[in-house]
Tab-separated table of C-alpha atoms and ligand atoms in Angstrom:
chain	number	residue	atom	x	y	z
A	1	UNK	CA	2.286	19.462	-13.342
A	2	UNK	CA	0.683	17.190	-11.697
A	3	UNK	CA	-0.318	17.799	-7.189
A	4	UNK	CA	2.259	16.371	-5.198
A	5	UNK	CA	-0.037	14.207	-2.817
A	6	UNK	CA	2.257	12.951	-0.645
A	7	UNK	CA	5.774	14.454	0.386
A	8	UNK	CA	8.413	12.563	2.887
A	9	UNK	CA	10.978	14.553	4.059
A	10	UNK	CA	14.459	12.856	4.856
A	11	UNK	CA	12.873	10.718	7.494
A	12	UNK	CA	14.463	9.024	10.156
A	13	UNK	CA	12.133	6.102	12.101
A	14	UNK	CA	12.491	2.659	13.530
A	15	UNK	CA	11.569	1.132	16.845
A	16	UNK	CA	12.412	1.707	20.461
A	17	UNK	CA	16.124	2.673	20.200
A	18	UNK	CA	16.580	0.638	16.372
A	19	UNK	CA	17.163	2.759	14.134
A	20	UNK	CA	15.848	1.414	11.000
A	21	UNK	CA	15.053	4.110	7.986
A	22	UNK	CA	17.296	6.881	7.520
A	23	UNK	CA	17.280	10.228	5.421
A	24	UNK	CA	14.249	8.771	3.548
A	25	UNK	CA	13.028	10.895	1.041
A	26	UNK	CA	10.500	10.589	-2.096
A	27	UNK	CA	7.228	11.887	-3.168
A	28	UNK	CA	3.954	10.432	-4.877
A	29	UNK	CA	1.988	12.748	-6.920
A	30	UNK	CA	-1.904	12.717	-7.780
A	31	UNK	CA	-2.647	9.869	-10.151
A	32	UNK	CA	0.817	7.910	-9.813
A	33	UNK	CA	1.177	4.670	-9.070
A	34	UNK	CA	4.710	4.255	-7.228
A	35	UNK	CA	6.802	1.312	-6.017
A	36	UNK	CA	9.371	1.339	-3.009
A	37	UNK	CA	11.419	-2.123	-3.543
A	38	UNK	CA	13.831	-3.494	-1.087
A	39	UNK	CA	14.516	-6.736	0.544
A	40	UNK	CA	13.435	-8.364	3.129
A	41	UNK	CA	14.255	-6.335	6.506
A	42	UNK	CA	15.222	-3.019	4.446
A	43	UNK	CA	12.248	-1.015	6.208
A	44	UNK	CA	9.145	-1.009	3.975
A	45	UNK	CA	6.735	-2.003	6.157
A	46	UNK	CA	8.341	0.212	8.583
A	47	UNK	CA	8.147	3.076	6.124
A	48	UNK	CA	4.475	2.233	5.635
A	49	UNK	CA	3.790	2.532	9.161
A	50	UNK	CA	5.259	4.924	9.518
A	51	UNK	CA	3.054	7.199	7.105
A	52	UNK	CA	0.066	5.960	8.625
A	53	UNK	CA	0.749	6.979	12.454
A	54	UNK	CA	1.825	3.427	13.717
A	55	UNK	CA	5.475	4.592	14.214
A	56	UNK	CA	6.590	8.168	15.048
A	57	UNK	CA	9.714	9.557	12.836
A	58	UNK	CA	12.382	10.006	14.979
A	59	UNK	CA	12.890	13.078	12.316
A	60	UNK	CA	11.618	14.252	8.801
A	61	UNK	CA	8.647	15.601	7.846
A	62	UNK	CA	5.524	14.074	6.076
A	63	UNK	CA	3.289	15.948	4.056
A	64	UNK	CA	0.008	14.587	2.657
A	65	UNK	CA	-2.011	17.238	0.158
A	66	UNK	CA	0.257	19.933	1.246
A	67	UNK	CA	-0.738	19.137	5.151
A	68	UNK	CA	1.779	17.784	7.542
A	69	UNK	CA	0.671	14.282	8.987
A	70	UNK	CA	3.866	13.530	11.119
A	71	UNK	CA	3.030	13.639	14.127
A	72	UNK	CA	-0.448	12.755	13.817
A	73	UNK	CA	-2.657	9.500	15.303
A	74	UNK	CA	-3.216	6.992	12.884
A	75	UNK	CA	-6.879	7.790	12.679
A	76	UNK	CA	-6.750	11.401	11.946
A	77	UNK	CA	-4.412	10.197	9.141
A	78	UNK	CA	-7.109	7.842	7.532
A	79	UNK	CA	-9.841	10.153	7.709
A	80	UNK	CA	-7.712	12.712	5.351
A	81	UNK	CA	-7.363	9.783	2.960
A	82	UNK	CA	-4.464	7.381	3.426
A	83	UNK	CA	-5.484	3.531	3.587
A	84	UNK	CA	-2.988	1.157	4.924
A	85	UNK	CA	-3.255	-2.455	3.442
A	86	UNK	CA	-0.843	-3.957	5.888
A	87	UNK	CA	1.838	-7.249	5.274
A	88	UNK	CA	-0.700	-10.175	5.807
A	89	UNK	CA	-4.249	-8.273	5.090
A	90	UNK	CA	-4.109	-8.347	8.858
A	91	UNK	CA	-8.298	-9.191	8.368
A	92	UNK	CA	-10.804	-9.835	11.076
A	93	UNK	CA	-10.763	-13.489	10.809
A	94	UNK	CA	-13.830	-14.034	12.637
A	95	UNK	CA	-15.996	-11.628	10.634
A	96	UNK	CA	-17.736	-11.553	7.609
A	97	UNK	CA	-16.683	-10.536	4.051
A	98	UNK	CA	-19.324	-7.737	4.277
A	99	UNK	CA	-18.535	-6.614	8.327
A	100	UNK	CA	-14.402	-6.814	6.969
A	101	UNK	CA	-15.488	-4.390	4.534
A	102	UNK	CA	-18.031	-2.158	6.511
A	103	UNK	CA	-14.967	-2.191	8.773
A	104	UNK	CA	-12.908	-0.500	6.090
A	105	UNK	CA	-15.882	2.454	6.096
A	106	UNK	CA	-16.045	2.873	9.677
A	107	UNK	CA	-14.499	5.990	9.761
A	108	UNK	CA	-16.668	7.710	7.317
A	109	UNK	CA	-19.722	5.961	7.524
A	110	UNK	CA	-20.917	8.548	4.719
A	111	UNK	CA	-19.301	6.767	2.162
A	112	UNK	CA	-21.455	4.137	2.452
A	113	UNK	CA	-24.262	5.874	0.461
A	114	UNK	CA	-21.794	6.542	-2.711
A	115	UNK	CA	-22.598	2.804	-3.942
A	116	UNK	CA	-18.627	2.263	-2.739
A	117	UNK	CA	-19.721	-1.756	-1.655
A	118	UNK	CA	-21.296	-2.068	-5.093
A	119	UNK	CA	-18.071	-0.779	-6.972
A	120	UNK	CA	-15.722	-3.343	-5.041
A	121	UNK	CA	-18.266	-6.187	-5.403
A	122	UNK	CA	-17.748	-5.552	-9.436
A	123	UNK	CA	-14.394	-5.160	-9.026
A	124	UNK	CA	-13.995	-8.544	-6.899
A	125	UNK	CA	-16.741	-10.750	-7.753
A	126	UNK	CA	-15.233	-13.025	-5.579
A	127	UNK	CA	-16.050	-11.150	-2.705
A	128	UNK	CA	-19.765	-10.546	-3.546
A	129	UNK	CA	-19.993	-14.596	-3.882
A	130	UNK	CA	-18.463	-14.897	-0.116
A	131	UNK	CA	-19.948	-11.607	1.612
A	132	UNK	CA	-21.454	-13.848	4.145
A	133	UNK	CA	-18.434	-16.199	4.433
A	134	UNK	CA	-16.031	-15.992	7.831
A	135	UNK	CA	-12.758	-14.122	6.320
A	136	UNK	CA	-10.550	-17.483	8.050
A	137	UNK	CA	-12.189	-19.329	5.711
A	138	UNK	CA	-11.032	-17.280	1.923
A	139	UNK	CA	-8.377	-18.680	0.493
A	140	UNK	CA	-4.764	-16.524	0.652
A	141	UNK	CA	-5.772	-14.883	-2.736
A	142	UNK	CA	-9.074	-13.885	-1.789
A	143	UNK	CA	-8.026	-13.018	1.290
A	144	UNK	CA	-5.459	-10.416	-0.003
A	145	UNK	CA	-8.346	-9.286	-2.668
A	146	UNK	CA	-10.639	-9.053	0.978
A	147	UNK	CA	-8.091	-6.593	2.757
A	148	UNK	CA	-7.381	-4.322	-1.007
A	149	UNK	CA	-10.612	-4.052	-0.545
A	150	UNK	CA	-10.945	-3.021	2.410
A	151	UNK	CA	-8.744	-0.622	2.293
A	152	UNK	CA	-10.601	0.685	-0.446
A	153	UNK	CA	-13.832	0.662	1.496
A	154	UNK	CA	-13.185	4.169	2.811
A	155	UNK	CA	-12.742	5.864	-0.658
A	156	UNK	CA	-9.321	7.027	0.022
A	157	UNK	CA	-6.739	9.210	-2.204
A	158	UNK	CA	-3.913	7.228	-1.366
A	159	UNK	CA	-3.800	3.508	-0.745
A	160	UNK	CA	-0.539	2.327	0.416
A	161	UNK	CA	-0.463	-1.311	-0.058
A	162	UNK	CA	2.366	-4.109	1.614
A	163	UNK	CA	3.312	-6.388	-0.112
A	164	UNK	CA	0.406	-7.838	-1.686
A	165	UNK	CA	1.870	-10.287	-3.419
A	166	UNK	CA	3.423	-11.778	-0.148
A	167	UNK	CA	3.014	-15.523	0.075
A	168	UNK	CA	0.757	-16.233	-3.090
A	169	UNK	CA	1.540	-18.742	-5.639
A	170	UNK	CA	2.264	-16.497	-8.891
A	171	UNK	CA	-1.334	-16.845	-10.522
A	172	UNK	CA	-2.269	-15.428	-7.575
A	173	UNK	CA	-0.247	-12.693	-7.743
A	174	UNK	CA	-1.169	-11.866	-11.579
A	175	UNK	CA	-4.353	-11.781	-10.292
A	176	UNK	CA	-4.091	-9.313	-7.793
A	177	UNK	CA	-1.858	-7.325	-9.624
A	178	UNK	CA	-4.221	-7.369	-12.449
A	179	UNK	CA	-6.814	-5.770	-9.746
A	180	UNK	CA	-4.259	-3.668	-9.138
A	181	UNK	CA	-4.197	-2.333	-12.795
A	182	UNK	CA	-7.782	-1.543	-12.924
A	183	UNK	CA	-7.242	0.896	-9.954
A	184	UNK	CA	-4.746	2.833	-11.046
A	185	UNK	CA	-6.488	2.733	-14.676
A	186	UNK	CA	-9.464	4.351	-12.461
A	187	UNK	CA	-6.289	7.336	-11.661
A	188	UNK	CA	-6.425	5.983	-7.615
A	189	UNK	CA	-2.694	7.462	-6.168
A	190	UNK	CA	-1.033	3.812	-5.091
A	191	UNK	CA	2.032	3.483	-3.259
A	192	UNK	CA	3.328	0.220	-3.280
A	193	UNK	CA	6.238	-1.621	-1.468
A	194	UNK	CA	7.363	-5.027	-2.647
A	195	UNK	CA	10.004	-7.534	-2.538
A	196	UNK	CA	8.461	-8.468	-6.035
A	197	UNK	CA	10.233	-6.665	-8.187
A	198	UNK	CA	9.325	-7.989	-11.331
A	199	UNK	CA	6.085	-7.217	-10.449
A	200	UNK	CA	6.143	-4.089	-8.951
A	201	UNK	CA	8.560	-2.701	-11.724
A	202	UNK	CA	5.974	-3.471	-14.830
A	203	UNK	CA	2.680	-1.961	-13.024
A	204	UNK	CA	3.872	1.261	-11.196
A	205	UNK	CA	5.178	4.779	-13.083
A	206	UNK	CA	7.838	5.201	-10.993
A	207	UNK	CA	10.016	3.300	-7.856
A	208	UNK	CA	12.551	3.939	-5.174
A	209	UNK	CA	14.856	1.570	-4.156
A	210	UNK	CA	15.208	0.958	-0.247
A	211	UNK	CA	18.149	-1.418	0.835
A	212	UNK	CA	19.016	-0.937	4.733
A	213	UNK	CA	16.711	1.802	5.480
A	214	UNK	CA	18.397	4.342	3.003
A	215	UNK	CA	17.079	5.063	-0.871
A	216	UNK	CA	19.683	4.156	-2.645
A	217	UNK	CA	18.365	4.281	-6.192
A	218	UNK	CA	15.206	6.029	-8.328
A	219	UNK	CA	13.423	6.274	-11.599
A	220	UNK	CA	10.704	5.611	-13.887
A	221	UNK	CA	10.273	1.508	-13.616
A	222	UNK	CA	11.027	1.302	-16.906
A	223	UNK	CA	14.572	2.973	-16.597
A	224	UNK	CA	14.939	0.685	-13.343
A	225	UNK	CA	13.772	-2.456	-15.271
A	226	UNK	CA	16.983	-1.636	-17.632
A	227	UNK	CA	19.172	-0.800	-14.401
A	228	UNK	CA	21.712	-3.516	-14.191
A	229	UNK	CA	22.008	-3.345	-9.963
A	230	UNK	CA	18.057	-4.431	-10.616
A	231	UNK	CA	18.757	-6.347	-13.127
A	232	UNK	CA	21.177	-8.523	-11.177
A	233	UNK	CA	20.136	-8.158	-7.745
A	234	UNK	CA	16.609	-8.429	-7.839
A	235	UNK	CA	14.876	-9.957	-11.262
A	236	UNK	CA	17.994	-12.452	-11.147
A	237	UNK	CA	18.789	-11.616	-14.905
B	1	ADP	N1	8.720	-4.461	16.040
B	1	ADP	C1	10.036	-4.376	15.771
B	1	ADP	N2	10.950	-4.135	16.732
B	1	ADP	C2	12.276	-4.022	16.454
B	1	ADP	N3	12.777	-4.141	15.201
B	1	ADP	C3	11.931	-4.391	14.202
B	1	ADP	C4	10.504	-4.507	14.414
B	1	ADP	N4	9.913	-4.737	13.218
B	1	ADP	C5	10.906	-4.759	12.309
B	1	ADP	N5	12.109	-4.544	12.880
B	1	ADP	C6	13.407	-4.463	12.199
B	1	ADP	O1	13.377	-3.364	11.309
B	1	ADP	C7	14.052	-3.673	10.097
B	1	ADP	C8	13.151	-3.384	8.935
B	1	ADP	O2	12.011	-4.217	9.012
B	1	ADP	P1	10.780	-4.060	8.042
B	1	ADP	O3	10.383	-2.642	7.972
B	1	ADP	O4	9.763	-5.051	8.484
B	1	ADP	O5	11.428	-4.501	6.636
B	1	ADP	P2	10.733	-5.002	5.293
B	1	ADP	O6	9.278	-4.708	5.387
B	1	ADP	O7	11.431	-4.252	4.203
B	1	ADP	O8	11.014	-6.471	5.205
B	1	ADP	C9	14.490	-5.130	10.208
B	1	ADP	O9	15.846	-5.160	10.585
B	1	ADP	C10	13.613	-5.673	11.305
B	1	ADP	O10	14.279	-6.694	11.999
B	2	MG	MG1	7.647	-5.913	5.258
């Protein structure tokens, strides 16, 4: 049985007065790649943020390695091990591949002797080509390769990731998502949340559905691939 490395405990959150996710529950255990997929506006990113320390739950509990986080700044909550790849990449345009990435360490400057910029340079050649490049000036795939990275940069145990795929033509996306594979191949703990079901559903063990704040369905993707409220409502089969 595998360590549950990340517990959330019907959580309630949302923004000054609007309500927005509600009796949330799921888990992610060591090694598991998991998707949360919902439309647009169902709370993902606000279920993201949520985890990290941006947004306090208005109730629930969140547990990461046994250790409640709710509650907690969103720094204390990276430096135990979550990375947040936000909607966007959310990069600093005006800095370098390389000071995006030392960014991404600068809690644990530590890390930095592992050989961690080596491993994402093979990982993203791409990057290694541009390290001196201005982040505006990546394209949007290499841009969403920059902030994976970066979120990577800290050697975390989680990396919760938004939408990745968001706004990328679909090579794009296979390419990312390929990225993507090699990570969790490595056992990195992913949680995911996508609009991109198709996706989402082939890559990750297991997903939650979230449609207006509330789970409303689970299972192992490939028992959701087969589900026919997925089938219809989101890989338009
Ligand atoms: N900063 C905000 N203030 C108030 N409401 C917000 C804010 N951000 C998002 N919302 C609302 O919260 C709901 C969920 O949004 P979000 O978590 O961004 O959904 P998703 O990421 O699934 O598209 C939406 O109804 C959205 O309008
Ligand atoms: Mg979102």
């Amino acid at each position: 049985m595998l360590n549950e490395l990340l517990r959330v405990e019907q959580l309630a959150s949302g923004y000054h007065r609007v309500p927005v996710l509600n009796d949330v529950s799921f888990h992610v255990r060591e090694g598991e790649m998991v998707a949360v997929i919902g439309p647009n506006g169902a709370g993902k990113t606000t279920l993201l943020k949520t985890i990290s320390g941006l947004l306090q739950p208005t109730s629930g509990r969140i547990f990461f390695n046994g250790q409640e986080i709710s509650g907690q700044p969103p720094h204390t909550i990276s430096r135990l091990g979550i990375a947040h790849v936000p909607e966007g990449g959310r990069l600093f345009p005006n800095m370098s591949v390389m000071e995006n990435l030392l960014m991404g360490a600068y809690g644990n400057r530590e890390v930095l002797k592992t050989g961690i910029l080596d491993e994402l340079f093979e990982l993203f050649p791409r990057l290694k080509e541009r390290r001196h490049q201005l982040a505006r000036t990546l394209s949007g795939g290499e841009r969403q390769m920059l902030a994976i990275a970066r979120g990577m940069a800290s050697r975390p145990r989680l990396l919760m990731l938004d939408e990745p795929s968001l706004g990328l033509a679909p090579v794009l996306v296979d390419t990312i998502y390929d990225r993507l594979r090699v990570l969790r191949e490595r056992g990195l703990t992913i949680l995911l949340v996508e609009q991109s079901v198709h996706h989402a559903l082939s890559l990750a063990d297991r997903g939650y559905v979230l449609e207006n704040g509330r789970i409303v369905l689970e299972g192992a993707c490939a028992e959701l691939s087969r589900n026919s409220h997925i089938r219809q409502h989101y890989l338009g089969l």
